[in-house]
XYZ file of C-alpha atoms in Angstrom:
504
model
C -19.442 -37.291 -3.827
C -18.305 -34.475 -6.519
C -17.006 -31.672 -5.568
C -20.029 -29.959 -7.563
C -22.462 -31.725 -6.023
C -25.881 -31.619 -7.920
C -29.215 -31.847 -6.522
C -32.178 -33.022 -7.977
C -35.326 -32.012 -5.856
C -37.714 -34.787 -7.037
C -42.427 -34.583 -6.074
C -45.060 -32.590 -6.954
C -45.116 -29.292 -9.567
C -45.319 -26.343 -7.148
C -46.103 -22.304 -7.976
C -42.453 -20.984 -6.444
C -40.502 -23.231 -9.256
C -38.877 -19.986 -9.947
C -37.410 -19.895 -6.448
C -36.631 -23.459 -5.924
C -34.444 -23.129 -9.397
C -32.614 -20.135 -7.791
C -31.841 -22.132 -4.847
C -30.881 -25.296 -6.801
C -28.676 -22.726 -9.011
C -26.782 -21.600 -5.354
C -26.230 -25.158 -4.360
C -24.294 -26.278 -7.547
C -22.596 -22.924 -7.710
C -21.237 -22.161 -4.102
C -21.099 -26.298 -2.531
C -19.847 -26.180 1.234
C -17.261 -28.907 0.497
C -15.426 -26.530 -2.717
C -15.664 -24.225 0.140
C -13.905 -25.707 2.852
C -11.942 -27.194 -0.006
C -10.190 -23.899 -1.167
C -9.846 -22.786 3.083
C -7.963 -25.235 3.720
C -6.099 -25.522 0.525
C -5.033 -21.049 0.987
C -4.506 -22.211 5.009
C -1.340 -24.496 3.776
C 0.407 -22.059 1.684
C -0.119 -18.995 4.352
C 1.445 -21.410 6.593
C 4.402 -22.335 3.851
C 4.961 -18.637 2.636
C 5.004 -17.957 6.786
C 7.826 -20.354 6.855
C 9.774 -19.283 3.936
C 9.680 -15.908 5.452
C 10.793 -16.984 8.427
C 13.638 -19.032 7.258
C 14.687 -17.097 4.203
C 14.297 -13.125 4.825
C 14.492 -13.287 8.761
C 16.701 -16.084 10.023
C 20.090 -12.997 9.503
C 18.385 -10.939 11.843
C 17.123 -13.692 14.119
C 20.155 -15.466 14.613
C 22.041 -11.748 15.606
C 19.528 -10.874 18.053
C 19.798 -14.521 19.579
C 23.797 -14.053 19.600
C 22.701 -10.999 21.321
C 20.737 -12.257 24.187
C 23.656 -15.242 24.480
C 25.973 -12.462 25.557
C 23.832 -10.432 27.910
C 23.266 -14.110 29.504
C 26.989 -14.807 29.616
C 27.694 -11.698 30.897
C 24.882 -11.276 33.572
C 26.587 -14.810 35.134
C 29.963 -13.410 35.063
C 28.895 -10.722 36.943
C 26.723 -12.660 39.285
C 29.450 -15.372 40.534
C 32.767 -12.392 39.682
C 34.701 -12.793 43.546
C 33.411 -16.344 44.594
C 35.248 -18.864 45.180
C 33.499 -21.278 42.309
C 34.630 -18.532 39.570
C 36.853 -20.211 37.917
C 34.864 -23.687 37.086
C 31.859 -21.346 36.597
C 34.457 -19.815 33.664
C 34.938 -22.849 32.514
C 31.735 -24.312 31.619
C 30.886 -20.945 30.435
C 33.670 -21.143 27.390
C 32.920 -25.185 27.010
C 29.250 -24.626 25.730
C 30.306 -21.597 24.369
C 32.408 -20.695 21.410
C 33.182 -17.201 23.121
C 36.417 -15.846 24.120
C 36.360 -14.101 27.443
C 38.964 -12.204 28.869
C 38.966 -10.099 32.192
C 41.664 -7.536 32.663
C 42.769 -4.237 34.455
C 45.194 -1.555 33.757
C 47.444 -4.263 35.200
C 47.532 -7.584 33.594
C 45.298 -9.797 32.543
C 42.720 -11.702 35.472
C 41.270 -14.332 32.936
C 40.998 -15.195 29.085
C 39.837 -18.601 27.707
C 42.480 -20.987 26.592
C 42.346 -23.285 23.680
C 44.240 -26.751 22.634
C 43.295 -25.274 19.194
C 46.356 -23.139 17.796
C 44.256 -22.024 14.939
C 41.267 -20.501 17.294
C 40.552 -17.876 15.409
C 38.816 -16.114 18.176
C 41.941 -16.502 20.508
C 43.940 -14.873 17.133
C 40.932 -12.135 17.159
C 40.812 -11.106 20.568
C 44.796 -10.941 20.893
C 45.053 -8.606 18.196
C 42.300 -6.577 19.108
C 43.019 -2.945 20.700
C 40.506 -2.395 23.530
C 41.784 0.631 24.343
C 38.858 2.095 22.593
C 35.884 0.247 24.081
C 37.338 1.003 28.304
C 37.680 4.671 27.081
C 34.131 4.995 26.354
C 33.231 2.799 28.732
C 34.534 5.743 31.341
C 33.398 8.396 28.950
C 30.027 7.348 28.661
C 29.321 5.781 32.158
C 27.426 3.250 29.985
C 27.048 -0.306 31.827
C 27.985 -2.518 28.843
C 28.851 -1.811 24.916
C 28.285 -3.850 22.106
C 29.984 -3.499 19.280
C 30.188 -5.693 15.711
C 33.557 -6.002 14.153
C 35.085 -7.824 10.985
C 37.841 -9.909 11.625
C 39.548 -10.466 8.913
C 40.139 -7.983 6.192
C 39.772 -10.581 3.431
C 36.948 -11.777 4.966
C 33.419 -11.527 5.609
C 33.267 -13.224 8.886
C 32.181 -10.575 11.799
C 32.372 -10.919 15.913
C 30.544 -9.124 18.575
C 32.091 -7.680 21.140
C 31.002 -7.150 24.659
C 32.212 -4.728 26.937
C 31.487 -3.854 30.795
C 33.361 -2.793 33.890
C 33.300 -5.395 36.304
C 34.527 -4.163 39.186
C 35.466 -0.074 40.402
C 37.788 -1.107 43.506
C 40.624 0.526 45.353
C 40.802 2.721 41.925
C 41.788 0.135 39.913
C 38.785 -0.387 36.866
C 38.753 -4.515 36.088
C 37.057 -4.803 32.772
C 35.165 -8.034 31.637
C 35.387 -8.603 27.160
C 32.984 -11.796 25.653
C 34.110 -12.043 21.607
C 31.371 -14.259 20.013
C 31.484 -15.130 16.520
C 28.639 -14.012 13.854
C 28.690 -17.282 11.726
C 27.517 -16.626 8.184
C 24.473 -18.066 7.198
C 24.331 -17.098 3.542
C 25.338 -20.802 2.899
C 23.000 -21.700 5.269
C 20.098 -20.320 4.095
C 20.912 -21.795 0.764
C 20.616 -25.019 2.312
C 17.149 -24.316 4.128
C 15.834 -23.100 0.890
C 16.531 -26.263 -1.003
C 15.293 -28.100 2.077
C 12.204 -26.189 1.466
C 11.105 -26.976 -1.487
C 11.006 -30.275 -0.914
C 9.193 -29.824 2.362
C 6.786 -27.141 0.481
C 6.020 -29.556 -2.483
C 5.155 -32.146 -0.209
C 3.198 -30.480 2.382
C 1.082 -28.721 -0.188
C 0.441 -32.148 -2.082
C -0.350 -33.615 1.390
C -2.563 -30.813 1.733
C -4.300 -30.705 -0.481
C -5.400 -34.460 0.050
C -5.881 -33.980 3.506
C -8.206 -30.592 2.404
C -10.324 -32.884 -0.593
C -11.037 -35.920 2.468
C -11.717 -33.102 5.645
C -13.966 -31.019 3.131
C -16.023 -34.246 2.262
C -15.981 -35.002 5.842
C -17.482 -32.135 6.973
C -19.558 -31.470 3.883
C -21.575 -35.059 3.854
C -23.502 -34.723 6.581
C -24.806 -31.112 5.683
C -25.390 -32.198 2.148
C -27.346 -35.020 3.514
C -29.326 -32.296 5.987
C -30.040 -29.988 2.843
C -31.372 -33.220 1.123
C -33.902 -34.214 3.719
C -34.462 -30.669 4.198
C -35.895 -30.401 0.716
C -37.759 -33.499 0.771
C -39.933 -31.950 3.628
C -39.921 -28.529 2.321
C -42.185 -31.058 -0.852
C -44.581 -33.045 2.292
C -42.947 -35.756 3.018
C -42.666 -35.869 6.401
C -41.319 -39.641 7.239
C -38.005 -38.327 6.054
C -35.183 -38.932 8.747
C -32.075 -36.312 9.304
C -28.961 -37.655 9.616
C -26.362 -35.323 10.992
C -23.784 -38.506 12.134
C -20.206 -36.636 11.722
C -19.550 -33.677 14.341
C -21.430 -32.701 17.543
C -22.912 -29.513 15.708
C -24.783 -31.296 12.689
C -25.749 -34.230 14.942
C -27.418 -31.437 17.227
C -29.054 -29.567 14.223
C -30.280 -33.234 12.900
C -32.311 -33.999 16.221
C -33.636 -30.819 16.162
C -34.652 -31.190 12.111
C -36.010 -34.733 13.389
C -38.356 -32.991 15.954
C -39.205 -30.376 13.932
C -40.263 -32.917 11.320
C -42.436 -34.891 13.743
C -44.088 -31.351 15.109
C -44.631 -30.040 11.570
C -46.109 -33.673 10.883
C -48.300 -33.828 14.144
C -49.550 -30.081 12.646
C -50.689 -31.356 9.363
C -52.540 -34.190 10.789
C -54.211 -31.801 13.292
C -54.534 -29.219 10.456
C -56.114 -32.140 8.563
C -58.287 -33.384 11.574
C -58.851 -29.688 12.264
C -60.477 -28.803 8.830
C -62.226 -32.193 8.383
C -64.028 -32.160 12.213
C -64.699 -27.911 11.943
C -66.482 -28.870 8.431
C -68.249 -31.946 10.028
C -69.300 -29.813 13.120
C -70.321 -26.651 10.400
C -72.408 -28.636 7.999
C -74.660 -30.704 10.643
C -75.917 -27.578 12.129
C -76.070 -25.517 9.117
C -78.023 -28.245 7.665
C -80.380 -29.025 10.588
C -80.918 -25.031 10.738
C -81.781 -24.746 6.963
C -84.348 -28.587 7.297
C -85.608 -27.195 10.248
C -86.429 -23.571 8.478
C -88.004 -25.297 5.045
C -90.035 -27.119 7.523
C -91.257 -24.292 9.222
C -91.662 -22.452 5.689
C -93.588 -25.640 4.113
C -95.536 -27.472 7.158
C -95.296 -26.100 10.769
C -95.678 -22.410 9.579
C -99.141 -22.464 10.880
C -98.693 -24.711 13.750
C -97.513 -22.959 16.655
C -96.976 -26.437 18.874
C -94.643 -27.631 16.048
C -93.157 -24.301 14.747
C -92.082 -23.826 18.697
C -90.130 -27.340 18.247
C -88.705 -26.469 15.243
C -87.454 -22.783 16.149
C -85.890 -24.199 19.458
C -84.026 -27.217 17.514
C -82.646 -23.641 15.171
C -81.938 -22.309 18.117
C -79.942 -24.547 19.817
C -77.930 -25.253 17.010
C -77.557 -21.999 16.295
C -75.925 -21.784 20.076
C -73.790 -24.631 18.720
C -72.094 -22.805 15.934
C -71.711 -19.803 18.027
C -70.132 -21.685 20.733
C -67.684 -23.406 18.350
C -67.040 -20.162 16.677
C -66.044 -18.338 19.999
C -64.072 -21.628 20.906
C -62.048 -21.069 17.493
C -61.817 -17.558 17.759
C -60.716 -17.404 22.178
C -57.600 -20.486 20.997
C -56.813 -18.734 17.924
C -55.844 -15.504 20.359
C -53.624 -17.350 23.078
C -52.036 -19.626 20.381
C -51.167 -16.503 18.583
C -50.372 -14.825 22.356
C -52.362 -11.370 21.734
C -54.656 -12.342 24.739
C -53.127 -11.068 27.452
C -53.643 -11.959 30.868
C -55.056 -9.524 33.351
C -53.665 -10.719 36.494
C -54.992 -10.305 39.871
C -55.255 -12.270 43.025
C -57.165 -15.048 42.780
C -59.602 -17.379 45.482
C -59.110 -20.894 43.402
C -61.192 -22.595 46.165
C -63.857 -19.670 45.335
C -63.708 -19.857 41.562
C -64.190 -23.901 41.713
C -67.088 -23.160 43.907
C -68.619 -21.204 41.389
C -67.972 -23.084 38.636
C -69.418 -26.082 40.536
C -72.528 -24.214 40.697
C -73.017 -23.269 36.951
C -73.125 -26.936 36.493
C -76.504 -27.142 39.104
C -78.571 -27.801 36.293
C -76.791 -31.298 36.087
C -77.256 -31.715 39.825
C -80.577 -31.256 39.971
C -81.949 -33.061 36.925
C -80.020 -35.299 36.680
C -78.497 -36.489 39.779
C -74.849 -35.401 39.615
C -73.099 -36.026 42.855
C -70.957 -32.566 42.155
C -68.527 -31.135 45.143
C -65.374 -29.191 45.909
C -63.594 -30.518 48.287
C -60.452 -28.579 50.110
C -57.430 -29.764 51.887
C -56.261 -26.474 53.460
C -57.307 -22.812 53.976
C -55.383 -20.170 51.947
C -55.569 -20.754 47.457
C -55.170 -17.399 47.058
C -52.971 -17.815 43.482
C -51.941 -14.649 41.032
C -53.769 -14.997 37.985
C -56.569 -14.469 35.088
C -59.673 -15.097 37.595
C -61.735 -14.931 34.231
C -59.687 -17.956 32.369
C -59.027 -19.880 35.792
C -62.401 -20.508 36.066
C -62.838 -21.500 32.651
C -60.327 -24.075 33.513
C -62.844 -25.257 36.204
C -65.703 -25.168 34.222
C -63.904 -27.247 30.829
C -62.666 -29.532 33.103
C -65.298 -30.093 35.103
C -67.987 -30.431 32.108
C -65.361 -32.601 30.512
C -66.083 -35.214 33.589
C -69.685 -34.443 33.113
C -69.651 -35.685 29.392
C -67.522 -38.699 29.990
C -69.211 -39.663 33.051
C -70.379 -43.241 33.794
C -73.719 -43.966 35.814
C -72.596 -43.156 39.321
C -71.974 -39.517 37.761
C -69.478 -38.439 40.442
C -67.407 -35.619 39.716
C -65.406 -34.018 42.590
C -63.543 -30.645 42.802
C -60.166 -31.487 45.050
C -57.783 -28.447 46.179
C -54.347 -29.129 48.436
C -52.260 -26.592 49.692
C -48.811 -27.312 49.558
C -47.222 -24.189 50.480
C -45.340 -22.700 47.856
C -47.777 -23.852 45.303
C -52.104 -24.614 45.127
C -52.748 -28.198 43.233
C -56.129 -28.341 41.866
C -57.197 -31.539 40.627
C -61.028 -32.804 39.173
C -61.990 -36.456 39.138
C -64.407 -38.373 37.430
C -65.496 -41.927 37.336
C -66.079 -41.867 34.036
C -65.040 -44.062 30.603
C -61.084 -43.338 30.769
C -58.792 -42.468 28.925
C -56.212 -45.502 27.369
C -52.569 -44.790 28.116
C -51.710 -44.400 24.093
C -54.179 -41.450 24.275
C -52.997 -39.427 27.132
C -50.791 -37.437 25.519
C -52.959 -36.368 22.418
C -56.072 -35.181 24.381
C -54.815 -31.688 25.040
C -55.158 -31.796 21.061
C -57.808 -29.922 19.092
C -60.397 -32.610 18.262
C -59.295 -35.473 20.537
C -62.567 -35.796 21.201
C -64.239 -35.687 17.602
C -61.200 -37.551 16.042
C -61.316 -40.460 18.466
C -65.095 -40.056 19.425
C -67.195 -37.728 16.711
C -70.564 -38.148 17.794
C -73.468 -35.732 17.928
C -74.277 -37.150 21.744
C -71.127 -35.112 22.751
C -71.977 -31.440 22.857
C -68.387 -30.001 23.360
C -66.640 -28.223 20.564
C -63.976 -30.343 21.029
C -62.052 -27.595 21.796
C -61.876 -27.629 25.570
C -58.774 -29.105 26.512
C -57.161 -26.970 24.064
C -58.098 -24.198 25.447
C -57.374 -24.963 28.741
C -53.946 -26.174 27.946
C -53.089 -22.419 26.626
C -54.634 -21.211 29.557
C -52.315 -23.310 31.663
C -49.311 -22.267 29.430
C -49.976 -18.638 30.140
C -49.894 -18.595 33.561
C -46.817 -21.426 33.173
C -48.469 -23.915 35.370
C -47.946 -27.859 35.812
C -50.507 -30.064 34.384
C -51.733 -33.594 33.874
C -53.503 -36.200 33.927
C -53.958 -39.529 35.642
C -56.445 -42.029 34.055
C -57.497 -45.928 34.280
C -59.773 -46.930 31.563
C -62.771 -48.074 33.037
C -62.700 -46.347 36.538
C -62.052 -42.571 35.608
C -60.018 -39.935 35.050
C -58.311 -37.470 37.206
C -56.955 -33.910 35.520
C -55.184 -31.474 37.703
C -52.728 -28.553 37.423
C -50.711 -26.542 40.183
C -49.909 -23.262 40.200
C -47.014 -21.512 42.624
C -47.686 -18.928 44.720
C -46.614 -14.768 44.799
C -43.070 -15.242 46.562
C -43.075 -12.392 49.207
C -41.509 -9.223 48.601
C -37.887 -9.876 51.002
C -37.448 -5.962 51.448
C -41.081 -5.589 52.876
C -40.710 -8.945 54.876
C -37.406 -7.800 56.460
C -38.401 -4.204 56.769
């Protein structure tokens, strides 16, 4: 893969070419690997001018102000362990790890000074030739607690000590001073060395990189290149492409959520598809019947009232039909687009199955529905849409009535369970096979699978009752044997009681 990776978005001619040229045009000009590329590339020298900074305009100042702290150090354990009887070894390791010279002294004679088997210690030669006389006056002058003071030692030379002064001790009237001489070692030659040392380590980190920067930014760019590919391929309809986000956490995460947008966008063309093809199939047979049954009316019944009576009722009841398919359309259209809103009250479920139970007496009467409600409990008082509960009840329970086998037993069941009503309605109808259950809260299920003119749903009634149940967020289902029936049901939770009026 090129670092100017070039797409080529292959199907059908579309209108927006004009777009998809501008967004080709991005992709070649801005890839995400040249990208990362150049980030990580200016992230290596930051980091390498950071260090020649460091090493080059700063490592003077830092090595002062460590030389610094080294003598506060020294001289805070001097003080610490001055009068006990472990001073003296304490004094010793201090000057082995140490290239100081300390010296402790009062106005008369000299307590302590570090001793060398080197005759050339130039900070022996330093500190005996050095006059404090200076520092322990304003050391009493000031009343300061220490002094620090930088000092060249050699006239000829630029090598430099610092000095350390502090009274130690303030007894009997006699003032016991404590002196640490540490060397400043020039670094100038030093730093001449680093830098050298640098370049080499700059040339070679930069090189490494760089390759490390080319094989990180393919790395990370391959799987999103691969995304943007499949991405385009179903922005053009073809919707058995597969995502592949195999790399990092992040694109595998945005892949399996590509892959089930692809299968939802896929299961909404076929409905779209099945949704078109079954409104146009339910349209046209009415619409046609309507217009037959109206030339027939015009040309031969017209002056028959017996048949003209037949004719206008068969009008008539398809004329129902369409309307009942158009307010089916029109009721899902509004919760699917959530601008029906739900006018919530308390509702009797028991009371509202009752009465839907009863709008189906027709059936019971002519012909010979065994039709009940049966309830396990006293109290289904639920918060809800009493309006769209019972249409709930009444799709449901004409669903069992349509698929109903010759017993035609359909039976209302309600259970309290405390915090939550279960409602379920049973059949003993056809079935439902298990590869279906999930698609028959579809628009159509029934027309797709089953598109017959004996079935005088709009196919539409599941659907709608499915929104319903998403509205008022309840739990839903179905449980179904092929064969021996069908059993839909849904639960719904209670009002939880207010805790300040309970306690109160």
């Amino acid at each position: 893969m090129s670092l100017n990776t070039k797409w080529k978005f292959s199907g059908r001619k579309r209108n927006d070419d004009d777009l998809d040229r501008r967004v080709q045009d991005t992709v070649k000009s801005k890839p995400m690997s040249a990208r990362i590329f150049k980030y990580f590339v200016v992230f290596t020298c930051t980091i390498m001018i950071l260090l020649w900074a460091m090493q080059i305009l700063f490592l003077q100042t830092f090595y002062q102000q460590m030389k610094i702290k080294e003598l506060y150090d020294t001289a805070a354990e001097i003080q610490k362990n001055y009068g006990r009887e472990s001073f003296s070894s304490i004094m010793t390791n201090l000057t082995v790890k140490s290239d100081m010279y300390i010296q402790i002294d009062n106005s008369n004679a000299i307590l302590y000074a570090t001793t060398s088997d080197n005759p050339g210690d130039r900070m022996n030669a330093f500190a005996s030739k050095y006059d404090t006389e200076e520092l322990k006056e304003r050391l009493l002058k000031d009343k300061s607690d220490y002094i620090v003071v930088k000092k060249q030692m050699y006239n000829s030379s630029n090598a430099e000590a610092m000095i350390y002064a502090s009274i130690l001790d303030d007894a009997d009237g006699v003032v016991t001073y404590l002196f640490i001489y540490a060397p400043l070692t020039a670094v100038g030659s030093t730093i001449n060395i680093l830098g050298r040392m640098l370049v080499w380590i700059t040339c070679i980190s930069i090189i490494f990189g760089v390759f490390m920067s080319m094989i990180i930014a393919r790395r990370l760019a391959r799987p999103v290149n691969s995304l943007t590919a499949s991405a385009a391929r179903l922005a053009e309809g073809n919707y058995e492409v597969n995502f592949d986000g195999s790399g990092t956490a992040e694109t595998e995460e945005l892949a399996a959520t590509l892959n089930y947008a692809e299968a939802e966008l896929s299961k909404s063309d076929k409905l779209q598809k099945d949704l078109i093809a079954n409104v146009s199939h339910d349209l046209k047979t009415p619409l046609t019947m309507v217009k037959s049954y109206a030339e027939m009316i015009r040309d031969i019944s017209g002056n028959n009232p017996e048949k003209r009576e037949r004719h206008l009722n068969v009008i008539i009841s398809e004329a129902d039909r369409l309307n009942d398919l158009v307010n089916d359309l029109t009721v899902l259209s509004k919760m699917q687009a959530k601008v029906d809103d739900l006018n919530v009250e308390e509702v009797d479920l028991k009371k509202a199955a009752e009465e839907a139970v009863d709008s189906f007496s027709l059936h019971k009467e002519q012909d010979n529905f065994d039709m009940s409600v049966e309830a396990d409990g006293e109290d289904f008082v639920v918060e809800g849409d009493k309006g769209k509960l019972r249409q709930v009840f009444a799709n449901l329970i004409g669903n069992a009535v349509r698929y109903s086998s010759d017993d035609k037993y359909v039976k209302v069941i309600l259970k309290d369970c405390g915090s939550y009503v279960r409602c379920e309605v049973e059949d003993h109808g056809q079935g439902i096979p298990e590869e279906d259950i999930e698609s028959i809260w579809d628009r159509y299920y029934q027309s797709s699978r089953n598109h017959s003119r004996t079935s005088k749903g709009s196919g539409l009634g599941l659907s709608i009752v499915k929104q319903i149940f998403i509205l008022h967020h309840a739990r839903y289902g179905v449980e179904s044997t092929p064969g021996e029936g069908s059993c839909f049901w849904f639960e719904l939770d209670r009002k939880q009681p207010d805790r300040g009026s309970s306690e109160s």
